[in-house]
Amino acid sequence: IMAFAPHHRRDGGGLYSFSSRPRAVESRPRYREPPAARSMQRAHGNIMYDRRVVRGNTYGRHTGRPDPAETRRQPAVRQRSPAQRAAREQLRGSSPEALLGRKHVHMQTERYLEELSEVLVSENAECQTDAFLDRPASPLFVPAKSGKDVATQIEEGDLFDFDVEVQPVLEVLVGKVMEQSLLEVMEEEELASLKAQQRTFEELRNSRLAEVQRLQEQERRHSQERERRIAQQKEVLRKEKETAEKIAARAITQQYLAGLQPAVFSSLRGHGFFYDPVERDVETNFLPWLMAEVNDTLRKRSTARQTLDNLIQDVCRKRVEAFMELEAQQHTDDT
């Protein structure tokens, strides 16, 4: 890549002419240099800082003349078309989906962590300003005229040869375009390689997940079969134990009931659960009637005896009274 260094030259006739000699530019480092080093290199070797290369709008907004601020503006970044952005996003791909039970989260990778919050701190401030008139437009600068006006004849090609002067600019522009194109191609190839690696990783992960699921299902079936066999064996042992207990209980019951039956019948017969109908009829019907009749007869006899005793007592008392009256009368007669 070639660059040019402008300088003025005065010939013997007193005329000024412009010339630029091509020279080799030092090799550019691969990575960006610190800001201090870049500020030192702005003065030379960079076409974007050359005043003769116009960038942006070459006319002022209102005056119709070139705007110095626009000519000194930094070159704008080349915008990509929507189709290029879509193709770039498609080649870039996305992160693989998270495993079961996990999820992707955003995290800070800076050296110093910063607390993120959606609440914006705002403060209200007021100030009172006086009304100012609009500043009038600055007049055009017209330098003071000095020296003498002279005229000269300049032929075509004396001061500027476009074909010669444009070669360094074209070399720089073409080199930049080629370098950017190579970087984009390399980036697209790298993205395609990353996407292929991601696809291979996903296929490997899916195959491993399928194998893990198959092994888990096999282990689950073995565990269920083992539990079923254990349950069957426990059921067989329970039935055998229950059968043995039933047989032992039956033998004990037969041995116990061998002498229990006669004792039970004897106890029931003794308590009156087994009786003779005639004897029960005599005990429940005849004997109560007989006892009632005997009691009635005895009561009547007792009443008769008591009445007779009362009569005898009355007769005896009357005879005693009569005898006492006779004895008293005889005594009276005797006196």
mmCIF file of C-alpha atoms in Angstrom:
data_model
loop_
_atom_site.group_PDB
_atom_site.id
_atom_site.type_symbol
_atom_site.label_atom_id
_atom_site.label_comp_id
_atom_site.label_asym_id
_atom_site.label_seq_id
_atom_site.Cartn_x
_atom_site.Cartn_y
_atom_site.Cartn_z
ATOM 1 C CA ILE A 1 0.000 0.000 0.000
ATOM 2 C CA MET A 2 1.342 3.357 -0.974
ATOM 3 C CA ALA A 3 0.627 6.755 0.587
ATOM 4 C CA PHE A 4 1.577 10.289 -0.404
ATOM 5 C CA ALA A 5 3.069 13.240 1.456
ATOM 6 C CA PRO A 6 2.084 16.627 -0.014
ATOM 7 C CA HIS A 7 4.581 19.471 -0.183
ATOM 8 C CA HIS A 8 5.031 22.694 -2.193
ATOM 9 C CA ARG A 9 7.802 23.438 -4.580
ATOM 10 C CA ARG A 10 8.806 26.701 -6.208
ATOM 11 C CA ASP A 11 10.572 26.656 -9.572
ATOM 12 C CA GLY A 12 12.962 29.237 -10.944
ATOM 13 C CA GLY A 13 10.231 31.269 -12.658
ATOM 14 C CA GLY A 14 8.548 32.074 -9.361
ATOM 15 C CA LEU A 15 5.617 29.731 -9.974
ATOM 16 C CA TYR A 16 4.321 27.289 -7.397
ATOM 17 C CA SER A 17 3.458 23.693 -8.256
ATOM 18 C CA PHE A 18 2.136 20.718 -6.194
ATOM 19 C CA SER A 19 3.546 17.217 -6.296
ATOM 20 C CA SER A 20 3.190 14.039 -4.230
ATOM 21 C CA ARG A 21 5.773 11.343 -4.204
ATOM 22 C CA PRO A 22 4.671 7.801 -3.353
ATOM 23 C CA ARG A 23 6.335 6.171 -0.397
ATOM 24 C CA ALA A 24 6.015 2.894 1.448
ATOM 25 C CA VAL A 25 3.909 2.822 4.602
ATOM 26 C CA GLU A 26 5.084 0.898 7.608
ATOM 27 C CA SER A 27 3.400 -2.437 8.263
ATOM 28 C CA ARG A 28 0.280 -2.021 10.360
ATOM 29 C CA PRO A 29 0.026 -4.086 13.558
ATOM 30 C CA ARG A 30 -2.614 -6.779 13.742
ATOM 31 C CA TYR A 31 -4.364 -5.393 16.812
ATOM 32 C CA ARG A 32 -5.422 -1.894 17.721
ATOM 33 C CA GLU A 33 -2.880 0.196 19.570
ATOM 34 C CA PRO A 34 -3.559 2.158 22.770
ATOM 35 C CA PRO A 35 -5.236 5.573 22.428
ATOM 36 C CA ALA A 36 -1.962 7.395 23.145
ATOM 37 C CA ALA A 37 -0.175 5.650 20.280
ATOM 38 C CA ARG A 38 -3.126 6.170 17.939
ATOM 39 C CA SER A 39 -3.226 9.898 18.659
ATOM 40 C CA MET A 40 0.455 10.143 17.670
ATOM 41 C CA GLN A 41 -0.179 8.399 14.327
ATOM 42 C CA ARG A 42 -3.168 10.495 13.299
ATOM 43 C CA ALA A 43 -0.887 13.096 11.779
ATOM 44 C CA HIS A 44 0.378 10.765 9.062
ATOM 45 C CA GLY A 45 -0.257 7.415 7.400
ATOM 46 C CA ASN A 46 -4.110 7.507 7.676
ATOM 47 C CA ILE A 47 -6.140 8.687 4.718
ATOM 48 C CA MET A 48 -9.181 9.464 6.892
ATOM 49 C CA TYR A 49 -7.316 12.412 8.439
ATOM 50 C CA ASP A 50 -6.374 13.901 5.097
ATOM 51 C CA ARG A 51 -8.227 17.195 4.450
ATOM 52 C CA ARG A 52 -8.447 16.482 0.728
ATOM 53 C CA VAL A 53 -10.644 13.390 1.287
ATOM 54 C CA VAL A 54 -14.195 14.636 1.692
ATOM 55 C CA ARG A 55 -16.579 12.610 3.883
ATOM 56 C CA GLY A 56 -20.266 13.080 4.537
ATOM 57 C CA ASN A 57 -22.285 16.035 3.313
ATOM 58 C CA THR A 58 -20.205 18.533 1.345
ATOM 59 C CA TYR A 59 -22.725 21.361 1.673
ATOM 60 C CA GLY A 60 -23.837 23.311 4.646
ATOM 61 C CA ARG A 61 -27.358 22.993 5.936
ATOM 62 C CA HIS A 62 -28.477 26.562 5.226
ATOM 63 C CA THR A 63 -25.639 28.486 3.554
ATOM 64 C CA GLY A 64 -25.081 26.230 0.528
ATOM 65 C CA ARG A 65 -21.330 26.145 1.093
ATOM 66 C CA PRO A 66 -19.144 23.231 2.319
ATOM 67 C CA ASP A 67 -19.424 22.658 6.034
ATOM 68 C CA PRO A 68 -15.987 22.270 7.698
ATOM 69 C CA ALA A 69 -17.551 20.290 10.550
ATOM 70 C CA GLU A 70 -19.020 17.803 8.077
ATOM 71 C CA THR A 71 -15.688 17.418 6.268
ATOM 72 C CA ARG A 72 -13.972 16.596 9.551
ATOM 73 C CA ARG A 73 -16.587 14.053 10.624
ATOM 74 C CA GLN A 74 -15.459 10.480 11.127
ATOM 75 C CA PRO A 75 -16.464 8.031 8.385
ATOM 76 C CA ALA A 76 -19.780 6.284 9.045
ATOM 77 C CA VAL A 77 -19.890 2.558 9.574
ATOM 78 C CA ARG A 78 -21.126 0.670 6.544
ATOM 79 C CA GLN A 79 -24.634 -0.558 7.161
ATOM 80 C CA ARG A 80 -25.620 -4.086 6.222
ATOM 81 C CA SER A 81 -28.740 -4.872 4.272
ATOM 82 C CA PRO A 82 -31.628 -6.752 5.978
ATOM 83 C CA ALA A 83 -30.879 -9.848 3.879
ATOM 84 C CA GLN A 84 -27.216 -9.829 4.959
ATOM 85 C CA ARG A 85 -28.217 -9.392 8.620
ATOM 86 C CA ALA A 86 -30.722 -12.270 8.379
ATOM 87 C CA ALA A 87 -28.108 -14.520 6.726
ATOM 88 C CA ARG A 88 -25.556 -13.531 9.361
ATOM 89 C CA GLU A 89 -27.995 -14.313 12.204
ATOM 90 C CA GLN A 90 -28.880 -17.650 10.579
ATOM 91 C CA LEU A 91 -25.204 -18.589 10.290
ATOM 92 C CA ARG A 92 -24.502 -17.412 13.804
ATOM 93 C CA GLY A 93 -27.111 -19.727 15.362
ATOM 94 C CA SER A 94 -28.180 -19.785 18.960
ATOM 95 C CA SER A 95 -27.121 -21.509 22.111
ATOM 96 C CA PRO A 96 -28.269 -25.118 22.545
ATOM 97 C CA GLU A 97 -31.334 -25.683 24.656
ATOM 98 C CA ALA A 98 -30.802 -26.238 28.353
ATOM 99 C CA LEU A 99 -30.922 -29.737 29.834
ATOM 100 C CA LEU A 100 -33.890 -30.998 31.790
ATOM 101 C CA GLY A 101 -34.165 -29.150 35.085
ATOM 102 C CA ARG A 102 -31.824 -26.325 33.998
ATOM 103 C CA LYS A 103 -32.264 -22.971 32.285
ATOM 104 C CA HIS A 104 -30.159 -20.279 30.625
ATOM 105 C CA VAL A 105 -29.647 -17.049 32.552
ATOM 106 C CA HIS A 106 -27.882 -13.795 31.726
ATOM 107 C CA MET A 107 -24.813 -12.976 33.757
ATOM 108 C CA GLN A 108 -22.212 -10.218 33.858
ATOM 109 C CA THR A 109 -18.731 -11.007 32.604
ATOM 110 C CA GLU A 110 -17.142 -7.649 33.365
ATOM 111 C CA ARG A 111 -14.338 -7.341 35.852
ATOM 112 C CA TYR A 112 -16.451 -5.270 38.250
ATOM 113 C CA LEU A 113 -20.043 -6.337 38.852
ATOM 114 C CA GLU A 114 -22.778 -3.750 38.685
ATOM 115 C CA GLU A 115 -26.158 -3.938 40.332
ATOM 116 C CA LEU A 116 -28.850 -3.881 37.641
ATOM 117 C CA SER A 117 -32.126 -2.173 38.399
ATOM 118 C CA GLU A 118 -35.037 -0.969 36.316
ATOM 119 C CA VAL A 119 -35.717 1.946 38.666
ATOM 120 C CA LEU A 120 -34.115 5.098 37.286
ATOM 121 C CA VAL A 121 -32.962 7.678 39.802
ATOM 122 C CA SER A 122 -34.326 11.046 38.765
ATOM 123 C CA GLU A 123 -34.328 14.439 40.378
ATOM 124 C CA ASN A 124 -36.263 17.580 39.486
ATOM 125 C CA ALA A 125 -34.465 20.896 39.319
ATOM 126 C CA GLU A 126 -35.658 24.313 38.297
ATOM 127 C CA CYS A 127 -33.906 27.493 37.301
ATOM 128 C CA GLN A 128 -34.972 30.905 36.107
ATOM 129 C CA THR A 129 -33.273 32.353 33.049
ATOM 130 C CA ASP A 130 -33.692 35.696 31.390
ATOM 131 C CA ALA A 131 -35.001 35.939 27.914
ATOM 132 C CA PHE A 132 -32.228 36.258 25.344
ATOM 133 C CA LEU A 133 -32.444 37.289 21.762
ATOM 134 C CA ASP A 134 -31.305 34.907 19.077
ATOM 135 C CA ARG A 135 -27.677 35.325 18.131
ATOM 136 C CA PRO A 136 -27.392 36.792 14.623
ATOM 137 C CA ALA A 137 -25.634 34.777 11.985
ATOM 138 C CA SER A 138 -21.901 35.245 11.908
ATOM 139 C CA PRO A 139 -20.730 37.208 8.864
ATOM 140 C CA LEU A 140 -18.561 35.488 6.347
ATOM 141 C CA PHE A 141 -14.883 35.786 7.022
ATOM 142 C CA VAL A 142 -13.182 37.855 4.406
ATOM 143 C CA PRO A 143 -9.439 38.060 4.988
ATOM 144 C CA ALA A 144 -7.790 41.367 4.496
ATOM 145 C CA LYS A 145 -6.358 41.816 1.079
ATOM 146 C CA SER A 146 -2.578 41.948 1.007
ATOM 147 C CA GLY A 147 -0.023 41.991 -1.687
ATOM 148 C CA LYS A 148 -0.617 42.562 -5.351
ATOM 149 C CA ASP A 149 -3.012 40.798 -7.662
ATOM 150 C CA VAL A 150 -1.214 38.931 -10.387
ATOM 151 C CA ALA A 151 -2.413 36.495 -13.000
ATOM 152 C CA THR A 152 -0.873 33.379 -14.338
ATOM 153 C CA GLN A 153 -1.747 30.779 -16.911
ATOM 154 C CA ILE A 154 -2.135 27.173 -15.622
ATOM 155 C CA GLU A 155 -2.380 24.475 -18.195
ATOM 156 C CA GLU A 156 -4.236 21.207 -17.755
ATOM 157 C CA GLY A 157 -2.197 18.794 -15.682
ATOM 158 C CA ASP A 158 0.168 21.375 -14.271
ATOM 159 C CA LEU A 159 -1.189 21.334 -10.708
ATOM 160 C CA PHE A 160 -3.180 18.118 -10.376
ATOM 161 C CA ASP A 161 -3.183 14.863 -12.344
ATOM 162 C CA PHE A 162 -6.204 12.832 -11.286
ATOM 163 C CA ASP A 163 -4.947 9.534 -12.678
ATOM 164 C CA VAL A 164 -1.717 9.814 -10.743
ATOM 165 C CA GLU A 165 -3.135 11.304 -7.541
ATOM 166 C CA VAL A 166 -6.021 8.868 -7.252
ATOM 167 C CA GLN A 167 -3.874 5.730 -7.307
ATOM 168 C CA PRO A 168 -2.852 5.834 -3.595
ATOM 169 C CA VAL A 169 -6.455 6.553 -2.595
ATOM 170 C CA LEU A 170 -7.741 3.688 -4.707
ATOM 171 C CA GLU A 171 -5.077 1.364 -3.358
ATOM 172 C CA VAL A 172 -6.052 2.216 0.206
ATOM 173 C CA LEU A 173 -9.778 1.898 -0.500
ATOM 174 C CA VAL A 174 -9.422 -1.366 -2.414
ATOM 175 C CA GLY A 175 -7.106 -2.751 0.275
ATOM 176 C CA LYS A 176 -9.567 -1.813 2.976
ATOM 177 C CA VAL A 177 -12.472 -3.349 1.060
ATOM 178 C CA MET A 178 -10.529 -6.554 0.389
ATOM 179 C CA GLU A 179 -9.429 -6.800 3.995
ATOM 180 C CA GLN A 180 -12.975 -6.259 5.264
ATOM 181 C CA SER A 181 -14.290 -8.791 2.750
ATOM 182 C CA LEU A 182 -11.720 -11.365 3.837
ATOM 183 C CA LEU A 183 -12.618 -10.757 7.473
ATOM 184 C CA GLU A 184 -16.317 -11.205 6.712
ATOM 185 C CA VAL A 185 -15.665 -14.380 4.733
ATOM 186 C CA MET A 186 -13.502 -15.738 7.546
ATOM 187 C CA GLU A 187 -16.187 -14.814 10.063
ATOM 188 C CA GLU A 188 -18.878 -16.558 8.000
ATOM 189 C CA GLU A 189 -16.700 -19.654 7.691
ATOM 190 C CA GLU A 190 -16.034 -19.585 11.439
ATOM 191 C CA LEU A 191 -19.774 -19.222 12.128
ATOM 192 C CA ALA A 192 -20.523 -22.126 9.790
ATOM 193 C CA SER A 193 -17.861 -24.205 11.553
ATOM 194 C CA LEU A 194 -19.306 -23.296 14.955
ATOM 195 C CA LYS A 195 -22.802 -24.169 13.757
ATOM 196 C CA ALA A 196 -21.535 -27.519 12.463
ATOM 197 C CA GLN A 197 -19.811 -28.174 15.798
ATOM 198 C CA GLN A 198 -22.991 -27.179 17.610
ATOM 199 C CA ARG A 199 -25.052 -29.501 15.411
ATOM 200 C CA THR A 200 -22.583 -32.343 16.050
ATOM 201 C CA PHE A 201 -22.685 -31.611 19.783
ATOM 202 C CA GLU A 202 -26.485 -31.625 19.790
ATOM 203 C CA GLU A 203 -26.591 -34.923 17.879
ATOM 204 C CA LEU A 204 -24.076 -36.460 20.309
ATOM 205 C CA ARG A 205 -25.980 -35.106 23.283
ATOM 206 C CA ASN A 206 -29.302 -36.370 21.911
ATOM 207 C CA SER A 207 -27.815 -39.820 21.326
ATOM 208 C CA ARG A 208 -26.379 -39.857 24.846
ATOM 209 C CA LEU A 209 -29.699 -38.698 26.267
ATOM 210 C CA ALA A 210 -31.490 -41.471 24.360
ATOM 211 C CA GLU A 211 -28.997 -44.014 25.702
ATOM 212 C CA VAL A 212 -29.421 -42.669 29.238
ATOM 213 C CA GLN A 213 -33.203 -42.855 28.905
ATOM 214 C CA ARG A 214 -32.967 -46.421 27.609
ATOM 215 C CA LEU A 215 -30.738 -47.426 30.528
ATOM 216 C CA GLN A 216 -33.077 -45.679 32.984
ATOM 217 C CA GLU A 217 -36.067 -47.497 31.494
ATOM 218 C CA GLN A 218 -34.223 -50.811 31.673
ATOM 219 C CA GLU A 219 -33.251 -50.150 35.278
ATOM 220 C CA ARG A 220 -36.853 -49.209 36.063
ATOM 221 C CA ARG A 221 -38.158 -52.450 34.533
ATOM 222 C CA HIS A 222 -35.570 -54.492 36.461
ATOM 223 C CA SER A 223 -36.510 -52.688 39.679
ATOM 224 C CA GLN A 224 -40.222 -53.313 39.088
ATOM 225 C CA GLU A 225 -39.575 -57.004 38.306
ATOM 226 C CA ARG A 226 -37.445 -57.343 41.446
ATOM 227 C CA GLU A 227 -40.099 -55.692 43.580
ATOM 228 C CA ARG A 228 -42.793 -57.919 42.052
ATOM 229 C CA ARG A 229 -40.760 -61.071 42.777
ATOM 230 C CA ILE A 230 -40.136 -59.913 46.357
ATOM 231 C CA ALA A 231 -43.855 -59.218 46.817
ATOM 232 C CA GLN A 232 -44.750 -62.672 45.454
ATOM 233 C CA GLN A 233 -42.246 -64.350 47.784
ATOM 234 C CA LYS A 234 -43.578 -62.364 50.746
ATOM 235 C CA GLU A 235 -47.132 -63.395 49.821
ATOM 236 C CA VAL A 236 -46.110 -67.081 49.645
ATOM 237 C CA LEU A 237 -44.359 -66.845 53.021
ATOM 238 C CA ARG A 238 -47.387 -65.092 54.510
ATOM 239 C CA LYS A 239 -49.753 -67.763 53.244
ATOM 240 C CA GLU A 240 -47.500 -70.543 54.541
ATOM 241 C CA LYS A 241 -47.292 -68.850 57.948
ATOM 242 C CA GLU A 242 -51.050 -68.327 58.011
ATOM 243 C CA THR A 243 -51.657 -71.990 57.090
ATOM 244 C CA ALA A 244 -49.285 -73.178 59.802
ATOM 245 C CA GLU A 245 -50.991 -70.930 62.347
ATOM 246 C CA LYS A 246 -54.405 -72.227 61.318
ATOM 247 C CA ILE A 247 -53.278 -75.859 61.656
ATOM 248 C CA ALA A 248 -51.765 -75.167 65.085
ATOM 249 C CA ALA A 249 -54.887 -73.300 66.188
ATOM 250 C CA ARG A 250 -57.111 -76.148 64.990
ATOM 251 C CA ALA A 251 -55.068 -78.754 66.921
ATOM 252 C CA ILE A 252 -55.083 -76.602 70.064
ATOM 253 C CA THR A 253 -58.830 -75.988 69.686
ATOM 254 C CA GLN A 254 -59.583 -79.682 69.276
ATOM 255 C CA GLN A 255 -57.430 -80.529 72.293
ATOM 256 C CA TYR A 256 -59.091 -77.821 74.382
ATOM 257 C CA LEU A 257 -62.614 -78.616 73.289
ATOM 258 C CA ALA A 258 -62.204 -82.367 73.997
ATOM 259 C CA GLY A 259 -62.895 -81.835 77.750
ATOM 260 C CA LEU A 260 -64.726 -78.536 77.410
ATOM 261 C CA GLN A 261 -67.919 -79.866 75.876
ATOM 262 C CA PRO A 262 -68.961 -82.148 78.818
ATOM 263 C CA ALA A 263 -68.065 -79.417 81.319
ATOM 264 C CA VAL A 264 -70.116 -76.848 79.414
ATOM 265 C CA PHE A 265 -73.149 -79.097 79.210
ATOM 266 C CA SER A 266 -72.845 -79.921 82.913
ATOM 267 C CA SER A 267 -72.545 -76.207 83.798
ATOM 268 C CA LEU A 268 -75.519 -75.323 81.614
ATOM 269 C CA ARG A 269 -77.581 -78.139 83.102
ATOM 270 C CA GLY A 270 -76.614 -76.980 86.561
ATOM 271 C CA HIS A 271 -77.648 -73.390 85.764
ATOM 272 C CA GLY A 272 -80.987 -74.579 84.427
ATOM 273 C CA PHE A 273 -80.503 -74.155 80.741
ATOM 274 C CA PHE A 274 -81.426 -77.860 80.178
ATOM 275 C CA TYR A 275 -84.662 -78.804 82.223
ATOM 276 C CA ASP A 276 -87.609 -81.303 82.337
ATOM 277 C CA PRO A 277 -90.863 -79.698 81.048
ATOM 278 C CA VAL A 278 -93.069 -81.378 83.717
ATOM 279 C CA GLU A 279 -90.674 -80.414 86.469
ATOM 280 C CA ARG A 280 -90.431 -76.837 85.128
ATOM 281 C CA ASP A 281 -94.278 -76.684 84.914
ATOM 282 C CA VAL A 282 -94.589 -77.911 88.484
ATOM 283 C CA GLU A 283 -91.972 -75.396 89.660
ATOM 284 C CA THR A 284 -93.365 -72.432 87.759
ATOM 285 C CA ASN A 285 -97.160 -73.041 87.937
ATOM 286 C CA PHE A 286 -98.196 -75.613 90.607
ATOM 287 C CA LEU A 287 -95.846 -74.768 93.417
ATOM 288 C CA PRO A 288 -96.604 -71.010 93.375
ATOM 289 C CA TRP A 289 -100.367 -71.732 93.432
ATOM 290 C CA LEU A 290 -99.937 -74.271 96.203
ATOM 291 C CA MET A 291 -97.877 -71.840 98.275
ATOM 292 C CA ALA A 292 -100.476 -69.138 97.711
ATOM 293 C CA GLU A 293 -103.303 -71.436 98.851
ATOM 294 C CA VAL A 294 -101.345 -72.590 101.914
ATOM 295 C CA ASN A 295 -100.577 -68.992 102.815
ATOM 296 C CA ASP A 296 -104.276 -68.091 102.422
ATOM 297 C CA THR A 297 -105.337 -71.016 104.576
ATOM 298 C CA LEU A 298 -102.788 -70.161 107.244
ATOM 299 C CA ARG A 299 -103.888 -66.534 107.178
ATOM 300 C CA LYS A 300 -107.560 -67.516 107.635
ATOM 301 C CA ARG A 301 -106.656 -69.880 110.487
ATOM 302 C CA SER A 302 -104.600 -67.172 112.154
ATOM 303 C CA THR A 303 -107.485 -64.753 111.798
ATOM 304 C CA ALA A 304 -109.914 -67.279 113.296
ATOM 305 C CA ARG A 305 -107.572 -67.983 116.205
ATOM 306 C CA GLN A 306 -107.097 -64.306 116.858
ATOM 307 C CA THR A 307 -110.881 -63.775 116.811
ATOM 308 C CA LEU A 308 -111.397 -66.694 119.171
ATOM 309 C CA ASP A 309 -108.707 -65.376 121.501
ATOM 310 C CA ASN A 310 -110.391 -61.979 121.515
ATOM 311 C CA LEU A 311 -113.782 -63.589 122.402
ATOM 312 C CA ILE A 312 -112.252 -65.674 125.171
ATOM 313 C CA GLN A 313 -110.462 -62.584 126.527
ATOM 314 C CA ASP A 314 -113.715 -60.583 126.528
ATOM 315 C CA VAL A 315 -115.629 -63.378 128.285
ATOM 316 C CA CYS A 316 -112.937 -63.751 130.904
ATOM 317 C CA ARG A 317 -112.846 -60.005 131.532
ATOM 318 C CA LYS A 318 -116.636 -59.857 131.926
ATOM 319 C CA ARG A 319 -116.676 -62.806 134.355
ATOM 320 C CA VAL A 320 -113.846 -61.151 136.372
ATOM 321 C CA GLU A 321 -115.818 -57.942 136.527
ATOM 322 C CA ALA A 322 -119.004 -59.826 137.551
ATOM 323 C CA PHE A 323 -117.156 -61.748 140.233
ATOM 324 C CA MET A 324 -115.597 -58.580 141.561
ATOM 325 C CA GLU A 325 -119.055 -56.921 141.741
ATOM 326 C CA LEU A 326 -120.530 -59.962 143.602
ATOM 327 C CA GLU A 327 -117.607 -59.985 145.959
ATOM 328 C CA ALA A 328 -118.019 -56.303 146.611
ATOM 329 C CA GLN A 329 -121.754 -56.670 147.206
ATOM 330 C CA GLN A 330 -121.182 -59.550 149.629
ATOM 331 C CA HIS A 331 -118.711 -57.484 151.547
ATOM 332 C CA THR A 332 -121.176 -54.652 151.717
ATOM 333 C CA ASP A 333 -123.858 -56.963 152.966
ATOM 334 C CA ASP A 334 -121.592 -58.357 155.593
ATOM 335 C CA THR A 335 -120.832 -54.946 156.979
#
